[in-house]
């Protein structure tokens, strides 16, 4: 009987995990199901490009996983019963189905986080999803010359969105509201280049500015100012999918599933969590930030750990560390900030067109890795598949 593996979510982490499992395990031994709400892969790191009208290459899962042994299922996950090892999904017709697993890989990821700011959910746009980016795209296309766009949030997403919009629509009045100073986590060279690019694109920066409310045509700041905003784009961070928090899985205060070094749930050994959905300790026991750079290594670790446990192999140890932060600043400029293993900036940065090319190669490389899940050369784990017995429920607390 085949060991049933279900992967929930097909972002970077989920899709990579599914493909790597197919590469590591024999098709006759396992049945791998990949559940995702959309029929093709979303390059989330390019949503700011989609929002300004650029076309992205479609990558249907039916083509990506053809011949790999992975069965893509287009459906929305509506529930997980971690004790009974079942997942409830709903398709686009409203039909509901319950799937049973032996091993679950939870990769439902994250969405935008309004932090409860009044009016943000009703009036602001987001680019944490493709539907959100497409809605913003339509709204931007309808703006006339001189109308204002306020990007709230000075992190990586905010920087990329503001510069992309300003470059593609120089007729708009683009501004960015940051709680601290512009790029205050970057090296001195990185900050200088960022200010140069923002100045060249005519982007107004409101530093040390917290947005406390969002209206239909303005945002209100903590110091009482009202900034005109025909469009408000909210980029203040991510919140994980809420389903894990509604289960008996042990989760953190952020709603992420708490895992050990192999990405296995500390409360349910038949569940693995990867990407934004997992609370993973990096160097210095600092939690990994939600990002593609964090998600893909966790997918490698989880897939290889599952394969090792199923075949009696040696458990792997994928390094969880950072090397750089890649920031696109429009299509012509970029910034590669080199960092320590625990993500602190060092005094080395690559800037300009070379940095833009570097970032583009990183994006293409990540998408190629997802689109070629078995890399063309399966390296299946040796050993006879051994069924993992369901743990005694009374032993879960000690797991």
mmCIF file of C-alpha atoms in Angstrom:
data_model
loop_
_atom_site.group_PDB
_atom_site.id
_atom_site.type_symbol
_atom_site.label_atom_id
_atom_site.label_comp_id
_atom_site.label_asym_id
_atom_site.label_seq_id
_atom_site.Cartn_x
_atom_site.Cartn_y
_atom_site.Cartn_z
ATOM 1 C CA UNK A 1 0.000 0.000 0.000
ATOM 2 C CA UNK A 2 1.325 3.417 -0.958
ATOM 3 C CA UNK A 3 2.243 5.930 1.736
ATOM 4 C CA UNK A 4 -0.056 8.927 1.265
ATOM 5 C CA UNK A 5 1.664 12.315 1.343
ATOM 6 C CA UNK A 6 -0.413 15.471 1.034
ATOM 7 C CA UNK A 7 1.209 18.860 0.479
ATOM 8 C CA UNK A 8 -1.014 21.836 1.253
ATOM 9 C CA UNK A 9 -0.108 24.959 -0.681
ATOM 10 C CA UNK A 10 1.957 25.308 -3.833
ATOM 11 C CA UNK A 11 3.913 28.478 -3.318
ATOM 12 C CA UNK A 12 7.699 28.313 -3.478
ATOM 13 C CA UNK A 13 7.997 26.112 -0.377
ATOM 14 C CA UNK A 14 5.097 23.750 -1.078
ATOM 15 C CA UNK A 15 5.854 23.235 -4.752
ATOM 16 C CA UNK A 16 9.550 22.645 -4.069
ATOM 17 C CA UNK A 17 8.725 20.178 -1.280
ATOM 18 C CA UNK A 18 6.358 18.197 -3.518
ATOM 19 C CA UNK A 19 8.865 18.042 -6.343
ATOM 20 C CA UNK A 20 11.721 17.053 -4.086
ATOM 21 C CA UNK A 21 9.632 14.281 -2.520
ATOM 22 C CA UNK A 22 8.903 12.962 -6.004
ATOM 23 C CA UNK A 23 12.614 13.043 -6.699
ATOM 24 C CA UNK A 24 13.555 11.282 -3.483
ATOM 25 C CA UNK A 25 10.903 8.537 -3.285
ATOM 26 C CA UNK A 26 9.765 5.825 -5.672
ATOM 27 C CA UNK A 27 6.425 6.341 -7.349
ATOM 28 C CA UNK A 28 5.241 2.836 -6.516
ATOM 29 C CA UNK A 29 5.866 3.503 -2.820
ATOM 30 C CA UNK A 30 4.181 6.878 -2.320
ATOM 31 C CA UNK A 31 1.152 8.810 -3.534
ATOM 32 C CA UNK A 32 1.905 12.555 -3.469
ATOM 33 C CA UNK A 33 -1.007 15.004 -3.696
ATOM 34 C CA UNK A 34 -0.415 18.746 -4.031
ATOM 35 C CA UNK A 35 -3.424 20.875 -3.079
ATOM 36 C CA UNK A 36 -3.559 24.499 -4.193
ATOM 37 C CA UNK A 37 -6.342 27.021 -4.708
ATOM 38 C CA UNK A 38 -5.002 28.217 -8.060
ATOM 39 C CA UNK A 39 -4.182 26.088 -11.122
ATOM 40 C CA UNK A 40 -0.726 27.510 -11.755
ATOM 41 C CA UNK A 41 2.315 28.725 -9.879
ATOM 42 C CA UNK A 42 2.370 32.301 -8.609
ATOM 43 C CA UNK A 43 5.743 34.066 -8.642
ATOM 44 C CA UNK A 44 5.015 36.009 -5.499
ATOM 45 C CA UNK A 45 8.305 37.883 -5.684
ATOM 46 C CA UNK A 46 7.042 39.488 -8.899
ATOM 47 C CA UNK A 47 3.626 40.703 -7.747
ATOM 48 C CA UNK A 48 4.770 44.335 -7.859
ATOM 49 C CA UNK A 49 5.563 43.796 -11.546
ATOM 50 C CA UNK A 50 2.170 42.259 -12.232
ATOM 51 C CA UNK A 51 0.507 45.188 -10.466
ATOM 52 C CA UNK A 52 1.967 47.731 -12.903
ATOM 53 C CA UNK A 53 0.896 45.822 -16.002
ATOM 54 C CA UNK A 54 3.798 43.539 -16.772
ATOM 55 C CA UNK A 55 2.853 40.074 -18.004
ATOM 56 C CA UNK A 56 4.220 37.030 -16.221
ATOM 57 C CA UNK A 57 4.803 33.665 -17.799
ATOM 58 C CA UNK A 58 2.058 31.162 -16.884
ATOM 59 C CA UNK A 59 3.277 27.985 -15.172
ATOM 60 C CA UNK A 60 0.403 25.465 -14.916
ATOM 61 C CA UNK A 61 0.925 22.783 -12.272
ATOM 62 C CA UNK A 62 -0.539 20.191 -14.640
ATOM 63 C CA UNK A 63 2.435 20.769 -16.942
ATOM 64 C CA UNK A 64 5.073 21.322 -14.239
ATOM 65 C CA UNK A 65 4.337 18.041 -12.468
ATOM 66 C CA UNK A 66 3.449 15.943 -15.506
ATOM 67 C CA UNK A 67 5.211 12.585 -15.299
ATOM 68 C CA UNK A 68 6.620 13.203 -11.797
ATOM 69 C CA UNK A 69 4.083 11.230 -9.788
ATOM 70 C CA UNK A 70 2.761 14.362 -8.077
ATOM 71 C CA UNK A 71 -1.002 14.810 -8.476
ATOM 72 C CA UNK A 72 -2.020 18.492 -8.452
ATOM 73 C CA UNK A 73 -5.503 19.136 -7.036
ATOM 74 C CA UNK A 74 -7.075 22.557 -7.464
ATOM 75 C CA UNK A 75 -9.053 23.191 -4.297
ATOM 76 C CA UNK A 76 -9.208 25.445 -1.255
ATOM 77 C CA UNK A 77 -8.198 23.969 2.079
ATOM 78 C CA UNK A 78 -10.994 24.573 4.575
ATOM 79 C CA UNK A 79 -9.895 22.411 7.489
ATOM 80 C CA UNK A 80 -7.194 20.156 8.904
ATOM 81 C CA UNK A 81 -7.809 17.476 11.547
ATOM 82 C CA UNK A 82 -4.304 16.698 12.737
ATOM 83 C CA UNK A 83 -5.492 13.998 15.137
ATOM 84 C CA UNK A 84 -7.512 12.043 12.575
ATOM 85 C CA UNK A 85 -5.016 12.837 9.797
ATOM 86 C CA UNK A 86 -7.564 14.306 7.400
ATOM 87 C CA UNK A 87 -7.781 17.457 5.300
ATOM 88 C CA UNK A 88 -11.044 19.002 4.090
ATOM 89 C CA UNK A 89 -10.963 20.793 0.733
ATOM 90 C CA UNK A 90 -13.541 22.606 -1.387
ATOM 91 C CA UNK A 91 -13.365 22.879 -5.178
ATOM 92 C CA UNK A 92 -14.516 25.792 -7.333
ATOM 93 C CA UNK A 93 -18.023 24.288 -7.644
ATOM 94 C CA UNK A 94 -18.475 24.306 -3.881
ATOM 95 C CA UNK A 95 -18.088 20.558 -3.536
ATOM 96 C CA UNK A 96 -16.346 19.387 -0.377
ATOM 97 C CA UNK A 97 -14.050 16.372 0.012
ATOM 98 C CA UNK A 98 -12.089 14.865 2.872
ATOM 99 C CA UNK A 99 -8.582 13.594 2.103
ATOM 100 C CA UNK A 100 -6.657 11.223 4.338
ATOM 101 C CA UNK A 101 -2.898 11.384 4.730
ATOM 102 C CA UNK A 102 -0.101 9.417 6.316
ATOM 103 C CA UNK A 103 2.260 12.396 6.134
ATOM 104 C CA UNK A 104 1.198 16.013 5.765
ATOM 105 C CA UNK A 105 3.354 18.883 4.528
ATOM 106 C CA UNK A 106 1.697 22.137 5.561
ATOM 107 C CA UNK A 107 2.726 25.011 3.289
ATOM 108 C CA UNK A 108 -0.293 27.314 3.192
ATOM 109 C CA UNK A 109 1.968 30.318 3.609
ATOM 110 C CA UNK A 110 0.892 33.849 4.437
ATOM 111 C CA UNK A 111 -1.108 36.844 3.289
ATOM 112 C CA UNK A 112 -1.090 40.542 4.022
ATOM 113 C CA UNK A 113 -1.403 41.822 7.561
ATOM 114 C CA UNK A 114 -3.430 44.972 8.251
ATOM 115 C CA UNK A 115 -2.421 44.893 11.947
ATOM 116 C CA UNK A 116 -5.992 45.925 12.695
ATOM 117 C CA UNK A 117 -5.511 49.469 11.371
ATOM 118 C CA UNK A 118 -8.973 50.984 10.794
ATOM 119 C CA UNK A 119 -9.928 51.176 7.132
ATOM 120 C CA UNK A 120 -6.959 49.191 5.837
ATOM 121 C CA UNK A 121 -8.946 46.064 4.956
ATOM 122 C CA UNK A 122 -11.717 48.134 3.331
ATOM 123 C CA UNK A 123 -9.729 50.740 1.418
ATOM 124 C CA UNK A 124 -6.130 49.593 0.952
ATOM 125 C CA UNK A 125 -4.716 47.308 -1.726
ATOM 126 C CA UNK A 126 -2.308 44.412 -1.225
ATOM 127 C CA UNK A 127 0.160 42.549 -3.424
ATOM 128 C CA UNK A 128 0.731 39.494 -1.249
ATOM 129 C CA UNK A 129 -1.482 37.545 -3.677
ATOM 130 C CA UNK A 130 -2.135 37.451 -7.396
ATOM 131 C CA UNK A 131 -5.798 38.527 -7.045
ATOM 132 C CA UNK A 132 -4.622 41.473 -4.973
ATOM 133 C CA UNK A 133 -1.980 42.443 -7.518
ATOM 134 C CA UNK A 134 -4.533 42.226 -10.339
ATOM 135 C CA UNK A 135 -7.000 44.423 -8.455
ATOM 136 C CA UNK A 136 -4.268 47.005 -7.902
ATOM 137 C CA UNK A 137 -3.306 46.739 -11.566
ATOM 138 C CA UNK A 138 -6.850 47.621 -12.613
ATOM 139 C CA UNK A 139 -7.024 50.513 -10.147
ATOM 140 C CA UNK A 140 -3.683 51.978 -11.214
ATOM 141 C CA UNK A 141 -4.703 51.790 -14.866
ATOM 142 C CA UNK A 142 -7.685 53.983 -14.067
ATOM 143 C CA UNK A 143 -5.669 56.749 -12.389
ATOM 144 C CA UNK A 144 -5.069 60.024 -14.163
ATOM 145 C CA UNK A 145 -1.926 62.149 -14.208
ATOM 146 C CA UNK A 146 -1.072 63.754 -10.885
ATOM 147 C CA UNK A 147 -3.148 61.405 -8.735
ATOM 148 C CA UNK A 148 -1.530 60.123 -5.570
ATOM 149 C CA UNK A 149 -0.385 56.646 -4.564
ATOM 150 C CA UNK A 150 0.738 56.047 -0.975
ATOM 151 C CA UNK A 151 2.723 52.890 -0.223
ATOM 152 C CA UNK A 152 2.532 52.083 3.496
ATOM 153 C CA UNK A 153 5.485 50.077 4.784
ATOM 154 C CA UNK A 154 9.214 50.569 4.326
ATOM 155 C CA UNK A 155 10.266 46.915 4.100
ATOM 156 C CA UNK A 156 11.392 45.018 1.012
ATOM 157 C CA UNK A 157 7.909 44.773 -0.507
ATOM 158 C CA UNK A 158 7.223 48.460 0.023
ATOM 159 C CA UNK A 159 10.526 49.515 -1.537
ATOM 160 C CA UNK A 160 10.006 47.311 -4.582
ATOM 161 C CA UNK A 161 6.386 48.380 -5.057
ATOM 162 C CA UNK A 162 7.028 52.103 -4.722
ATOM 163 C CA UNK A 163 9.905 52.125 -7.205
ATOM 164 C CA UNK A 164 8.086 49.872 -9.675
ATOM 165 C CA UNK A 165 5.003 52.084 -9.671
ATOM 166 C CA UNK A 166 7.005 55.312 -9.903
ATOM 167 C CA UNK A 167 9.109 53.998 -12.779
ATOM 168 C CA UNK A 168 6.181 52.652 -14.800
ATOM 169 C CA UNK A 169 3.888 55.622 -14.056
ATOM 170 C CA UNK A 170 6.015 58.784 -13.792
ATOM 171 C CA UNK A 171 2.807 60.795 -14.142
ATOM 172 C CA UNK A 172 1.628 59.704 -10.697
ATOM 173 C CA UNK A 173 2.514 61.252 -7.343
ATOM 174 C CA UNK A 174 4.057 58.300 -5.496
ATOM 175 C CA UNK A 175 5.013 58.418 -1.834
ATOM 176 C CA UNK A 176 6.098 55.918 0.803
ATOM 177 C CA UNK A 177 5.331 56.009 4.523
ATOM 178 C CA UNK A 178 7.923 54.234 6.707
ATOM 179 C CA UNK A 179 7.808 53.831 10.473
ATOM 180 C CA UNK A 180 11.572 54.339 10.661
ATOM 181 C CA UNK A 181 14.130 55.891 8.351
ATOM 182 C CA UNK A 182 14.270 54.822 4.723
ATOM 183 C CA UNK A 183 16.182 51.538 4.527
ATOM 184 C CA UNK A 184 17.402 51.921 8.093
ATOM 185 C CA UNK A 185 18.464 48.250 8.277
ATOM 186 C CA UNK A 186 20.761 48.556 5.240
ATOM 187 C CA UNK A 187 24.448 49.358 5.107
ATOM 188 C CA UNK A 188 25.539 52.963 4.552
ATOM 189 C CA UNK A 189 26.163 52.232 0.867
ATOM 190 C CA UNK A 190 22.765 50.580 0.552
ATOM 191 C CA UNK A 191 20.993 53.533 2.152
ATOM 192 C CA UNK A 192 22.767 56.029 -0.072
ATOM 193 C CA UNK A 193 21.815 54.141 -3.210
ATOM 194 C CA UNK A 194 18.227 53.753 -2.069
ATOM 195 C CA UNK A 195 17.874 57.497 -1.506
ATOM 196 C CA UNK A 196 19.450 58.193 -4.867
ATOM 197 C CA UNK A 197 16.993 55.937 -6.689
ATOM 198 C CA UNK A 198 13.978 57.266 -4.769
ATOM 199 C CA UNK A 199 15.060 60.822 -5.521
ATOM 200 C CA UNK A 200 15.575 60.081 -9.205
ATOM 201 C CA UNK A 201 12.100 58.579 -9.454
ATOM 202 C CA UNK A 202 10.522 61.499 -7.611
ATOM 203 C CA UNK A 203 9.181 59.395 -4.732
ATOM 204 C CA UNK A 204 8.282 61.362 -1.595
ATOM 205 C CA UNK A 205 9.364 59.592 1.592
ATOM 206 C CA UNK A 206 7.529 60.133 4.879
ATOM 207 C CA UNK A 207 9.970 58.838 7.473
ATOM 208 C CA UNK A 208 9.185 58.115 11.120
ATOM 209 C CA UNK A 209 5.553 57.939 10.044
ATOM 210 C CA UNK A 210 2.980 55.471 11.309
ATOM 211 C CA UNK A 211 -0.327 55.226 9.466
ATOM 212 C CA UNK A 212 -3.185 54.901 11.942
ATOM 213 C CA UNK A 213 -6.193 54.889 9.600
ATOM 214 C CA UNK A 214 -6.977 54.463 5.912
ATOM 215 C CA UNK A 215 -9.800 56.272 4.145
ATOM 216 C CA UNK A 216 -11.122 56.022 0.610
ATOM 217 C CA UNK A 217 -8.946 58.924 -0.562
ATOM 218 C CA UNK A 218 -6.401 59.527 2.210
ATOM 219 C CA UNK A 219 -4.400 58.027 5.054
ATOM 220 C CA UNK A 220 -4.116 59.434 8.563
ATOM 221 C CA UNK A 221 -0.794 59.396 10.399
ATOM 222 C CA UNK A 222 -0.035 59.126 14.106
ATOM 223 C CA UNK A 223 0.917 62.799 14.270
ATOM 224 C CA UNK A 224 -2.469 63.851 12.888
ATOM 225 C CA UNK A 225 -1.570 64.524 9.280
ATOM 226 C CA UNK A 226 -3.847 63.527 6.399
ATOM 227 C CA UNK A 227 -1.982 62.359 3.275
ATOM 228 C CA UNK A 228 -3.993 62.312 0.027
ATOM 229 C CA UNK A 229 -4.162 58.841 -1.483
ATOM 230 C CA UNK A 230 -6.218 57.955 -4.520
ATOM 231 C CA UNK A 231 -4.660 54.512 -3.975
ATOM 232 C CA UNK A 232 -3.196 53.131 -0.765
ATOM 233 C CA UNK A 233 -0.961 50.060 -1.017
ATOM 234 C CA UNK A 234 -0.468 48.222 2.293
ATOM 235 C CA UNK A 235 2.895 46.419 2.661
ATOM 236 C CA UNK A 236 3.501 46.296 6.412
ATOM 237 C CA UNK A 237 4.226 42.593 6.743
ATOM 238 C CA UNK A 238 2.613 39.181 6.485
ATOM 239 C CA UNK A 239 0.216 37.102 8.574
ATOM 240 C CA UNK A 240 0.078 33.317 8.296
ATOM 241 C CA UNK A 241 -2.931 31.380 7.041
ATOM 242 C CA UNK A 242 -5.331 30.930 9.997
ATOM 243 C CA UNK A 243 -6.117 27.228 9.553
ATOM 244 C CA UNK A 244 -3.157 25.926 11.589
ATOM 245 C CA UNK A 245 -4.245 27.989 14.578
ATOM 246 C CA UNK A 246 -7.647 26.266 14.524
ATOM 247 C CA UNK A 247 -6.102 22.790 14.833
ATOM 248 C CA UNK A 248 -4.521 20.883 17.710
ATOM 249 C CA UNK A 249 -1.085 21.502 16.208
ATOM 250 C CA UNK A 250 1.243 23.427 18.474
ATOM 251 C CA UNK A 251 1.584 26.933 17.083
ATOM 252 C CA UNK A 252 3.469 30.070 18.068
ATOM 253 C CA UNK A 253 2.014 33.461 18.967
ATOM 254 C CA UNK A 254 2.216 34.296 15.257
ATOM 255 C CA UNK A 255 0.099 31.280 14.311
ATOM 256 C CA UNK A 256 3.048 29.455 12.756
ATOM 257 C CA UNK A 257 3.475 25.721 13.361
ATOM 258 C CA UNK A 258 6.291 25.016 15.808
ATOM 259 C CA UNK A 259 8.739 22.553 14.270
ATOM 260 C CA UNK A 260 12.002 20.862 15.141
ATOM 261 C CA UNK A 261 15.165 21.000 13.043
ATOM 262 C CA UNK A 262 13.739 18.574 10.498
ATOM 263 C CA UNK A 263 10.630 20.736 9.967
ATOM 264 C CA UNK A 264 8.454 18.192 11.794
ATOM 265 C CA UNK A 265 5.726 19.422 14.103
ATOM 266 C CA UNK A 266 6.744 19.113 17.732
ATOM 267 C CA UNK A 267 3.200 18.005 18.617
ATOM 268 C CA UNK A 268 2.262 15.809 15.633
ATOM 269 C CA UNK A 269 5.168 13.814 14.142
ATOM 270 C CA UNK A 270 3.221 13.002 10.965
ATOM 271 C CA UNK A 271 2.973 16.721 10.094
ATOM 272 C CA UNK A 272 5.744 18.868 8.614
ATOM 273 C CA UNK A 273 5.521 22.628 8.096
ATOM 274 C CA UNK A 274 7.568 24.668 5.628
ATOM 275 C CA UNK A 275 7.922 28.228 4.439
ATOM 276 C CA UNK A 276 6.006 31.067 6.077
ATOM 277 C CA UNK A 277 3.769 28.554 7.871
ATOM 278 C CA UNK A 278 6.623 27.247 10.040
ATOM 279 C CA UNK A 279 8.235 28.751 13.115
ATOM 280 C CA UNK A 280 11.843 27.899 12.307
ATOM 281 C CA UNK A 281 14.854 28.863 14.383
ATOM 282 C CA UNK A 282 17.771 30.154 12.355
ATOM 283 C CA UNK A 283 21.281 31.175 13.431
ATOM 284 C CA UNK A 284 21.332 32.466 16.987
ATOM 285 C CA UNK A 285 17.867 30.947 17.491
ATOM 286 C CA UNK A 286 16.332 33.926 15.696
ATOM 287 C CA UNK A 287 13.094 33.011 13.865
ATOM 288 C CA UNK A 288 13.524 32.988 10.100
ATOM 289 C CA UNK A 289 11.682 35.845 8.414
ATOM 290 C CA UNK A 290 8.860 35.086 6.012
ATOM 291 C CA UNK A 291 10.480 35.023 2.589
ATOM 292 C CA UNK A 292 11.325 32.878 -0.414
ATOM 293 C CA UNK A 293 14.921 32.811 0.847
ATOM 294 C CA UNK A 294 13.727 31.099 4.020
ATOM 295 C CA UNK A 295 11.014 28.945 2.491
ATOM 296 C CA UNK A 296 12.979 26.957 -0.076
ATOM 297 C CA UNK A 297 15.622 25.606 2.377
ATOM 298 C CA UNK A 298 12.848 24.525 4.762
ATOM 299 C CA UNK A 299 11.220 22.647 1.866
ATOM 300 C CA UNK A 300 14.498 20.867 1.113
ATOM 301 C CA UNK A 301 14.899 19.938 4.760
ATOM 302 C CA UNK A 302 11.344 18.639 5.136
ATOM 303 C CA UNK A 303 11.326 16.590 1.927
ATOM 304 C CA UNK A 304 14.698 15.004 2.643
ATOM 305 C CA UNK A 305 13.718 14.291 6.250
ATOM 306 C CA UNK A 306 10.502 12.569 5.173
ATOM 307 C CA UNK A 307 12.384 10.487 2.607
ATOM 308 C CA UNK A 308 15.030 9.538 5.167
ATOM 309 C CA UNK A 309 12.492 8.489 7.780
ATOM 310 C CA UNK A 310 10.459 6.471 5.296
ATOM 311 C CA UNK A 311 13.482 4.590 3.970
ATOM 312 C CA UNK A 312 15.617 4.357 7.094
ATOM 313 C CA UNK A 313 18.209 6.785 5.747
ATOM 314 C CA UNK A 314 20.309 9.358 7.546
ATOM 315 C CA UNK A 315 18.517 12.549 8.499
ATOM 316 C CA UNK A 316 19.801 15.555 6.554
ATOM 317 C CA UNK A 317 20.847 18.919 7.928
ATOM 318 C CA UNK A 318 20.085 21.792 5.561
ATOM 319 C CA UNK A 319 21.771 25.040 6.700
ATOM 320 C CA UNK A 320 19.185 27.672 7.621
ATOM 321 C CA UNK A 321 21.010 30.922 7.048
ATOM 322 C CA UNK A 322 21.004 34.075 4.932
ATOM 323 C CA UNK A 323 23.497 35.424 2.417
ATOM 324 C CA UNK A 324 21.921 38.566 0.984
ATOM 325 C CA UNK A 325 18.751 40.560 0.505
ATOM 326 C CA UNK A 326 17.852 41.099 -3.156
ATOM 327 C CA UNK A 327 15.816 44.230 -3.840
ATOM 328 C CA UNK A 328 14.577 45.320 -7.253
ATOM 329 C CA UNK A 329 14.146 49.076 -7.605
ATOM 330 C CA UNK A 330 12.254 49.164 -10.873
ATOM 331 C CA UNK A 331 13.520 47.411 -13.989
ATOM 332 C CA UNK A 332 16.795 49.332 -14.288
ATOM 333 C CA UNK A 333 18.044 49.569 -10.713
ATOM 334 C CA UNK A 334 18.596 47.133 -7.897
ATOM 335 C CA UNK A 335 20.251 46.651 -4.541
ATOM 336 C CA UNK A 336 21.896 43.479 -3.253
ATOM 337 C CA UNK A 337 22.596 43.898 0.443
ATOM 338 C CA UNK A 338 24.936 41.238 1.807
ATOM 339 C CA UNK A 339 24.112 40.035 5.299
ATOM 340 C CA UNK A 340 25.367 37.818 8.096
ATOM 341 C CA UNK A 341 23.989 34.317 8.597
ATOM 342 C CA UNK A 342 21.323 35.745 10.921
ATOM 343 C CA UNK A 343 20.288 38.456 8.418
ATOM 344 C CA UNK A 344 22.160 41.529 9.713
ATOM 345 C CA UNK A 345 23.541 43.861 7.059
ATOM 346 C CA UNK A 346 27.281 44.056 6.518
ATOM 347 C CA UNK A 347 29.142 46.922 4.875
ATOM 348 C CA UNK A 348 29.053 45.323 1.426
ATOM 349 C CA UNK A 349 26.367 45.963 -1.191
ATOM 350 C CA UNK A 350 25.951 45.641 -4.942
ATOM 351 C CA UNK A 351 23.997 48.453 -6.616
ATOM 352 C CA UNK A 352 22.791 49.701 -9.990
ATOM 353 C CA UNK A 353 22.036 47.786 -13.166
ATOM 354 C CA UNK A 354 24.277 44.885 -12.189
ATOM 355 C CA UNK A 355 22.239 44.458 -9.009
ATOM 356 C CA UNK A 356 19.023 44.566 -11.053
ATOM 357 C CA UNK A 357 20.388 41.789 -13.278
ATOM 358 C CA UNK A 358 21.442 39.804 -10.208
ATOM 359 C CA UNK A 359 17.923 40.059 -8.733
ATOM 360 C CA UNK A 360 16.378 39.026 -12.041
ATOM 361 C CA UNK A 361 18.594 35.949 -12.213
ATOM 362 C CA UNK A 362 17.609 35.032 -8.648
ATOM 363 C CA UNK A 363 13.906 35.304 -9.539
ATOM 364 C CA UNK A 364 14.333 33.252 -12.692
ATOM 365 C CA UNK A 365 16.372 30.661 -10.831
ATOM 366 C CA UNK A 366 13.714 30.283 -8.148
ATOM 367 C CA UNK A 367 10.954 29.896 -10.735
ATOM 368 C CA UNK A 368 13.027 27.393 -12.744
ATOM 369 C CA UNK A 369 13.569 25.302 -9.630
ATOM 370 C CA UNK A 370 9.814 25.134 -9.056
ATOM 371 C CA UNK A 371 8.992 24.490 -12.717
ATOM 372 C CA UNK A 372 11.519 21.633 -12.899
ATOM 373 C CA UNK A 373 10.666 19.791 -9.685
ATOM 374 C CA UNK A 374 12.711 16.650 -10.245
ATOM 375 C CA UNK A 375 15.538 18.535 -12.007
ATOM 376 C CA UNK A 376 15.314 15.944 -14.758
ATOM 377 C CA UNK A 377 17.395 13.423 -12.794
ATOM 378 C CA UNK A 378 15.526 11.637 -9.991
ATOM 379 C CA UNK A 379 17.805 10.603 -7.119
ATOM 380 C CA UNK A 380 15.457 8.407 -5.177
ATOM 381 C CA UNK A 381 16.397 7.377 -1.696
ATOM 382 C CA UNK A 382 17.739 3.903 -1.286
ATOM 383 C CA UNK A 383 16.090 1.464 1.054
ATOM 384 C CA UNK A 384 12.728 -0.203 1.347
ATOM 385 C CA UNK A 385 9.844 2.069 2.235
ATOM 386 C CA UNK A 386 8.751 1.419 5.755
ATOM 387 C CA UNK A 387 5.310 2.559 6.815
ATOM 388 C CA UNK A 388 5.460 4.996 9.686
ATOM 389 C CA UNK A 389 3.064 3.824 12.331
ATOM 390 C CA UNK A 390 0.613 6.380 13.630
ATOM 391 C CA UNK A 391 1.896 7.464 17.043
ATOM 392 C CA UNK A 392 -0.095 6.684 20.137
ATOM 393 C CA UNK A 393 -2.214 9.803 20.861
ATOM 394 C CA UNK A 394 -1.118 9.627 24.493
ATOM 395 C CA UNK A 395 2.486 9.950 23.366
ATOM 396 C CA UNK A 396 1.925 13.206 21.438
ATOM 397 C CA UNK A 397 2.591 15.403 24.429
ATOM 398 C CA UNK A 398 6.000 13.850 24.810
ATOM 399 C CA UNK A 399 6.854 14.007 21.106
#
